[in-house]
GROMACS .gro file of C-alpha atoms in nm:
model
  275
    1PRO     CA    1   0.273  -4.871  -1.390
    2LYS     CA    2   0.371  -4.535  -1.256
    3LYS     CA    3   0.534  -4.281  -1.498
    4SER     CA    4   0.923  -4.103  -1.485
    5PRO     CA    5   0.862  -3.761  -1.386
    6LEU     CA    6   1.015  -3.548  -1.679
    7HIS     CA    7   1.303  -3.383  -1.650
    8PRO     CA    8   1.272  -2.986  -1.581
    9ARG     CA    9   1.396  -2.882  -1.914
   10THR     CA   10   1.164  -3.098  -2.056
   11ALA     CA   11   0.893  -3.057  -1.853
   12GLU     CA   12   0.954  -2.635  -1.928
   13ARG     CA   13   0.940  -2.717  -2.267
   14CYS     CA   14   0.597  -2.897  -2.232
   15LEU     CA   15   0.416  -2.621  -2.098
   16PRO     CA   16   0.237  -2.351  -2.283
   17PRO     CA   17   0.435  -2.052  -2.348
   18SER     CA   18   0.154  -1.807  -2.127
   19SER     CA   19   0.262  -2.042  -1.828
   20GLN     CA   20   0.606  -1.877  -1.833
   21ILE     CA   21   0.467  -1.562  -1.746
   22TYR     CA   22   0.305  -1.335  -1.434
   23PRO     CA   23  -0.035  -1.326  -1.507
   24ILE     CA   24  -0.203  -1.017  -1.482
   25HIS     CA   25  -0.545  -1.148  -1.336
   26LEU     CA   26  -0.783  -0.787  -1.334
   27PRO     CA   27  -0.783  -0.512  -1.576
   28ARG     CA   28  -0.617  -0.162  -1.486
   29GLU     CA   29  -0.894  -0.036  -1.412
   30THR     CA   30  -0.944  -0.223  -1.070
   31ARG     CA   31  -0.613  -0.306  -1.008
   32THR     CA   32  -0.450  -0.171  -0.717
   33ARG     CA   33  -0.084  -0.176  -0.783
   34ARG     CA   34   0.091  -0.005  -0.491
   35ALA     CA   35   0.485   0.067  -0.494
   36LEU     CA   36   0.717   0.185  -0.195
   37LEU     CA   37   0.997   0.435  -0.217
   38ILE     CA   38   1.190   0.499   0.055
   39CYS     CA   39   1.433   0.745   0.042
   40ASN     CA   40   1.719   0.898   0.271
   41ILE     CA   41   1.871   1.199   0.216
   42GLU     CA   42   1.952   1.386   0.560
   43PHE     CA   43   2.166   1.221   0.785
   44GLU     CA   44   2.257   1.314   1.162
   45HIS     CA   45   2.596   1.201   1.137
   46LEU     CA   46   2.650   1.163   0.754
   47SER     CA   47   2.631   1.423   0.443
   48ARG     CA   48   2.389   1.488   0.287
   49ARG     CA   49   2.324   1.277  -0.068
   50ASP     CA   50   2.247   1.617  -0.281
   51GLY     CA   51   2.043   1.466  -0.593
   52ALA     CA   52   1.876   1.210  -0.408
   53GLU     CA   53   1.522   1.414  -0.478
   54VAL     CA   54   1.530   1.386  -0.867
   55ASP     CA   55   1.575   0.963  -0.835
   56VAL     CA   56   1.256   0.978  -0.624
   57GLU     CA   57   1.073   1.242  -0.903
   58GLY     CA   58   1.201   1.080  -1.152
   59MET     CA   59   1.127   0.688  -0.997
   60MET     CA   60   0.774   0.837  -0.886
   61LYS     CA   61   0.717   0.946  -1.256
   62LEU     CA   62   0.818   0.573  -1.385
   63LEU     CA   63   0.594   0.378  -1.134
   64GLU     CA   64   0.321   0.607  -1.168
   65GLY     CA   65   0.339   0.578  -1.578
   66LEU     CA   66   0.354   0.197  -1.511
   67GLY     CA   67   0.037   0.156  -1.260
   68TYR     CA   68   0.224   0.195  -0.905
   69VAL     CA   69   0.043   0.433  -0.650
   70VAL     CA   70   0.392   0.517  -0.469
   71ASP     CA   71   0.408   0.543  -0.120
   72VAL     CA   72   0.676   0.753  -0.058
   73HIS     CA   73   0.888   0.800   0.249
   74ARG     CA   74   1.176   1.039   0.327
   75ASN     CA   75   1.472   1.026   0.618
   76LEU     CA   76   1.383   0.690   0.847
   77THR     CA   77   1.579   0.535   1.062
   78SER     CA   78   1.655   0.125   0.996
   79GLN     CA   79   1.394   0.063   1.270
   80GLY     CA   80   1.201   0.331   1.096
   81MET     CA   81   1.275   0.109   0.716
   82ALA     CA   82   1.130  -0.188   0.888
   83THR     CA   83   0.846  -0.085   1.009
   84VAL     CA   84   0.724   0.085   0.696
   85MET     CA   85   0.803  -0.179   0.528
   86LYS     CA   86   0.587  -0.415   0.817
   87ASP     CA   87   0.293  -0.214   0.720
   88PHE     CA   88   0.317  -0.166   0.347
   89ALA     CA   89   0.340  -0.564   0.371
   90ASN     CA   90  -0.001  -0.554   0.506
   91ARG     CA   91  -0.208  -0.329   0.328
   92LYS     CA   92  -0.525  -0.495   0.135
   93GLU     CA   93  -0.407  -0.325  -0.215
   94HIS     CA   94  -0.195  -0.610  -0.270
   95TRP     CA   95  -0.439  -0.853  -0.255
   96THR     CA   96  -0.646  -0.701  -0.603
   97SER     CA   97  -0.271  -0.631  -0.704
   98ASP     CA   98  -0.030  -0.815  -0.922
   99SER     CA   99   0.320  -0.715  -0.842
  100THR     CA  100   0.463  -0.478  -0.619
  101PHE     CA  101   0.830  -0.202  -0.642
  102LEU     CA  102   0.983  -0.231  -0.340
  103VAL     CA  103   1.250   0.120  -0.412
  104PHE     CA  104   1.583   0.212  -0.151
  105MET     CA  105   1.784   0.491  -0.172
  106SER     CA  106   2.010   0.567   0.077
  107HIS     CA  107   2.388   0.572   0.252
  108GLY     CA  108   2.525   0.227   0.205
  109VAL     CA  109   2.792  -0.021   0.388
  110ARG     CA  110   2.861  -0.368   0.329
  111ALA     CA  111   2.564  -0.471   0.594
  112GLY     CA  112   2.332  -0.314   0.468
  113LEU     CA  113   2.160   0.033   0.402
  114CYS     CA  114   2.213   0.372   0.643
  115GLY     CA  115   1.929   0.430   0.895
  116THR     CA  116   1.939   0.809   0.962
  117LYS     CA  117   2.147   0.800   1.279
  118SER     CA  118   2.383   0.573   1.112
  119LYS     CA  119   2.754   0.672   1.208
  120GLY     CA  120   2.902   0.424   1.009
  121GLU     CA  121   2.898   0.027   1.006
  122THR     CA  122   2.762  -0.082   1.297
  123THR     CA  123   2.511   0.155   1.411
  124ASP     CA  124   2.160   0.187   1.232
  125ILE     CA  125   2.204  -0.042   0.968
  126LEU     CA  126   1.891  -0.220   0.785
  127SER     CA  127   2.021  -0.589   0.667
  128VAL     CA  128   1.886  -0.614   0.328
  129ASP     CA  129   1.759  -0.940   0.466
  130THR     CA  130   1.510  -0.770   0.643
  131ILE     CA  131   1.380  -0.682   0.286
  132TYR     CA  132   1.292  -1.019   0.203
  133GLU     CA  133   1.174  -1.125   0.542
  134LYS     CA  134   0.871  -0.833   0.514
  135PHE     CA  135   0.736  -0.973   0.176
  136ASN     CA  136   0.850  -1.348   0.188
  137ASN     CA  137   0.558  -1.572   0.082
  138LYS     CA  138   0.498  -1.612   0.511
  139CYS     CA  139   0.471  -1.276   0.586
  140CYS     CA  140   0.325  -1.115   0.279
  141ARG     CA  141   0.073  -1.366   0.187
  142ALA     CA  142  -0.114  -1.138  -0.049
  143LEU     CA  143   0.210  -1.147  -0.254
  144LEU     CA  144   0.256  -1.485  -0.299
  145GLY     CA  145   0.308  -1.611  -0.650
  146LYS     CA  146   0.360  -1.259  -0.706
  147PRO     CA  147   0.644  -1.064  -0.901
  148LYS     CA  148   0.841  -0.811  -0.602
  149VAL     CA  149   1.109  -0.602  -0.778
  150VAL     CA  150   1.365  -0.437  -0.565
  151ILE     CA  151   1.567  -0.174  -0.632
  152ILE     CA  152   1.893  -0.073  -0.411
  153GLN     CA  153   2.035   0.267  -0.444
  154SER     CA  154   2.330   0.262  -0.167
  155CYS     CA  155   2.703   0.211  -0.151
  156ARG     CA  156   2.821  -0.101  -0.082
  157GLY     CA  157   3.120  -0.001   0.037
  158GLY     CA  158   3.409   0.215   0.004
  159LYS     CA  159   3.598   0.054  -0.306
  160VAL     CA  160   3.602   0.163  -0.630
  161GLY     CA  161   3.438  -0.114  -0.875
  162SER     CA  162   3.702  -0.124  -1.190
  163VAL     CA  163   4.036  -0.336  -1.175
  164MET     CA  164   4.297  -0.297  -1.506
  165VAL     CA  165   4.330  -0.634  -1.638
  166SER     CA  166   4.536  -0.846  -1.907
  167ASP     CA  167   4.438  -1.076  -2.128
  168SER     CA  168   4.659  -1.417  -1.959
  169ALA     CA  169   4.475  -1.702  -1.819
  170ASP     CA  170   4.514  -1.668  -1.442
  171PRO     CA  171   4.574  -2.018  -1.292
  172ALA     CA  172   4.466  -1.909  -1.017
  173MET     CA  173   4.122  -1.973  -1.033
  174PRO     CA  174   3.918  -2.254  -0.884
  175THR     CA  175   3.709  -2.529  -1.065
  176PRO     CA  176   3.394  -2.498  -1.022
  177GLY     CA  177   3.204  -2.772  -0.781
  178SER     CA  178   2.985  -3.039  -0.903
  179ALA     CA  179   2.601  -2.960  -0.903
  180HIS     CA  180   2.359  -3.134  -0.635
  181ALA     CA  181   2.158  -3.374  -0.781
  182ILE     CA  182   1.854  -3.308  -0.645
  183PRO     CA  183   1.639  -3.730  -0.588
  184ALA     CA  184   1.318  -3.779  -0.850
  185GLY     CA  185   1.011  -3.895  -0.788
  186LEU     CA  186   0.982  -3.756  -0.429
  187GLU     CA  187   0.641  -3.663  -0.246
  188ASP     CA  188   0.528  -3.475   0.025
  189ASP     CA  189   0.240  -3.496   0.267
  190ALA     CA  190   0.195  -3.114   0.336
  191ILE     CA  191  -0.157  -2.969   0.217
  192CYS     CA  192  -0.019  -2.656   0.053
  193GLU     CA  193   0.355  -2.632   0.081
  194VAL     CA  194   0.525  -2.310  -0.089
  195HIS     CA  195   0.884  -2.145  -0.094
  196LEU     CA  196   0.906  -1.918   0.161
  197GLU     CA  197   1.135  -1.723  -0.047
  198SER     CA  198   1.048  -1.701  -0.417
  199ASP     CA  199   0.930  -1.414  -0.699
  200PHE     CA  200   1.201  -1.140  -0.650
  201GLY     CA  201   1.383  -0.975  -0.870
  202THR     CA  202   1.657  -0.736  -0.700
  203LEU     CA  203   1.913  -0.472  -0.925
  204HIS     CA  204   2.096  -0.338  -0.650
  205SER     CA  205   2.330  -0.029  -0.796
  206SER     CA  206   2.711  -0.162  -0.752
  207THR     CA  207   2.866  -0.526  -0.707
  208PRO     CA  208   2.950  -0.586  -0.323
  209ASP     CA  209   3.200  -0.373  -0.135
  210THR     CA  210   3.189  -0.113  -0.394
  211VAL     CA  211   3.090   0.210  -0.401
  212SER     CA  212   2.806   0.399  -0.606
  213TRP     CA  213   2.795   0.727  -0.802
  214ARG     CA  214   2.567   1.051  -0.777
  215SER     CA  215   2.533   1.384  -0.914
  216SER     CA  216   2.460   1.677  -0.711
  217VAL     CA  217   2.228   1.737  -0.978
  218THR     CA  218   2.125   1.502  -1.171
  219GLY     CA  219   2.088   1.234  -0.963
  220SER     CA  220   2.221   0.908  -0.906
  221LEU     CA  221   2.394   0.721  -1.252
  222PHE     CA  222   2.198   0.371  -1.188
  223ILE     CA  223   1.839   0.559  -1.131
  224GLN     CA  224   1.893   0.755  -1.420
  225HIS     CA  225   2.011   0.466  -1.666
  226LEU     CA  226   1.745   0.257  -1.470
  227ILE     CA  227   1.466   0.507  -1.581
  228GLU     CA  228   1.593   0.507  -1.954
  229GLN     CA  229   1.600   0.145  -2.005
  230PHE     CA  230   1.291   0.045  -1.871
  231ARG     CA  231   1.090   0.380  -2.040
  232ASN     CA  232   1.248   0.228  -2.351
  233HIS     CA  233   1.219  -0.135  -2.309
  234ALA     CA  234   0.896  -0.226  -2.111
  235CYS     CA  235   0.705  -0.232  -2.351
  236ASN     CA  236   0.895  -0.513  -2.514
  237SER     CA  237   1.139  -0.632  -2.260
  238ASP     CA  238   1.102  -0.869  -1.964
  239LEU     CA  239   1.195  -0.762  -1.596
  240GLN     CA  240   1.524  -0.966  -1.607
  241GLU     CA  241   1.583  -0.815  -1.936
  242ILE     CA  242   1.509  -0.510  -1.857
  243PHE     CA  243   1.809  -0.503  -1.519
  244ARG     CA  244   2.087  -0.681  -1.783
  245LYS     CA  245   1.988  -0.399  -2.008
  246VAL     CA  246   2.092  -0.127  -1.796
  247GLN     CA  247   2.428  -0.350  -1.669
  248TYR     CA  248   2.517  -0.338  -1.994
  249SER     CA  249   2.458   0.044  -1.999
  250PHE     CA  250   2.767   0.117  -1.729
  251GLY     CA  251   2.970  -0.075  -1.994
  252LYS     CA  252   3.184   0.278  -2.042
  253PHE     CA  253   3.181   0.344  -1.674
  254PRO     CA  254   3.418   0.074  -1.491
  255GLN     CA  255   3.373   0.188  -1.153
  256GLN     CA  256   3.025   0.104  -1.137
  257LEU     CA  257   2.864  -0.206  -1.201
  258PRO     CA  258   2.506  -0.280  -1.086
  259SER     CA  259   2.423  -0.635  -0.936
  260GLN     CA  260   2.115  -0.913  -1.001
  261GLU     CA  261   2.118  -1.082  -0.664
  262ARG     CA  262   1.878  -1.326  -0.516
  263THR     CA  263   1.649  -1.356  -0.801
  264THR     CA  264   1.383  -1.586  -0.738
  265MET     CA  265   1.126  -1.509  -1.049
  266LEU     CA  266   1.008  -1.814  -1.126
  267ARG     CA  267   0.872  -1.666  -1.435
  268LYS     CA  268   0.903  -1.355  -1.672
  269PHE     CA  269   0.795  -1.059  -1.586
  270TYR     CA  270   0.623  -0.846  -1.820
  271LEU     CA  271   0.506  -0.495  -1.693
  272PHE     CA  272   0.265  -0.427  -1.993
  273PRO     CA  273   0.291  -0.065  -1.976
  274GLY     CA  274  -0.123   0.069  -2.092
  275HIS     CA  275  -0.256  -0.300  -1.969
   0.00000   0.00000   0.00000
């Protein structure tokens, strides 16, 4: 008789602990980790992002310390950013790497990241969707099954991210809908079918519609907090736990809250500094 399929949680418990962690296949000497950093500072119509160079230097130092060679690009249009991403996705080094970091810093609006020719909401905007399209499992086979960490420092609108609240319950809160049940035991005859988009871990500097804060002297608050948490905890915490620590570090700054979004990590990603 055919065995009944395991409940997903039962199956997960049956897996050895190592299979729950993204593997590092190659020794540090032969591994070719690469990271992409795009930072727009000068714009034709928008204000200069003073302090952003501090963010670039800090992120470069952090990523190099984690074993990544960092490709840095400054002051690109939305088309320029898309081209740079496509070229980076095609780099042969990804075949002998275990992961990548994709860091974006710019002015931003609800629809995405501003290119250098942007005049606001509708001109020269890079949709965040484009990032995932360039690095999904169809367009970037070399990174299939490997962590792709997306860090985005930008505003996402003009609102301040805080609100005054009371302790009273809100009767207007909607009740969650029932979850869709997935039938068990389905089979497929495809030779090798994979998720179109998987293994992304994304941390945005703010929640939708809200601003991100930056000092002209010390750089962006988000990048400062992120670098600090990675330096303190990359040795013993996985990526999503570090992301949570970054979010928690904004607890006393209600005007901004980093947001984990579109995360499709199937395992825990440890950076293993020094290994």
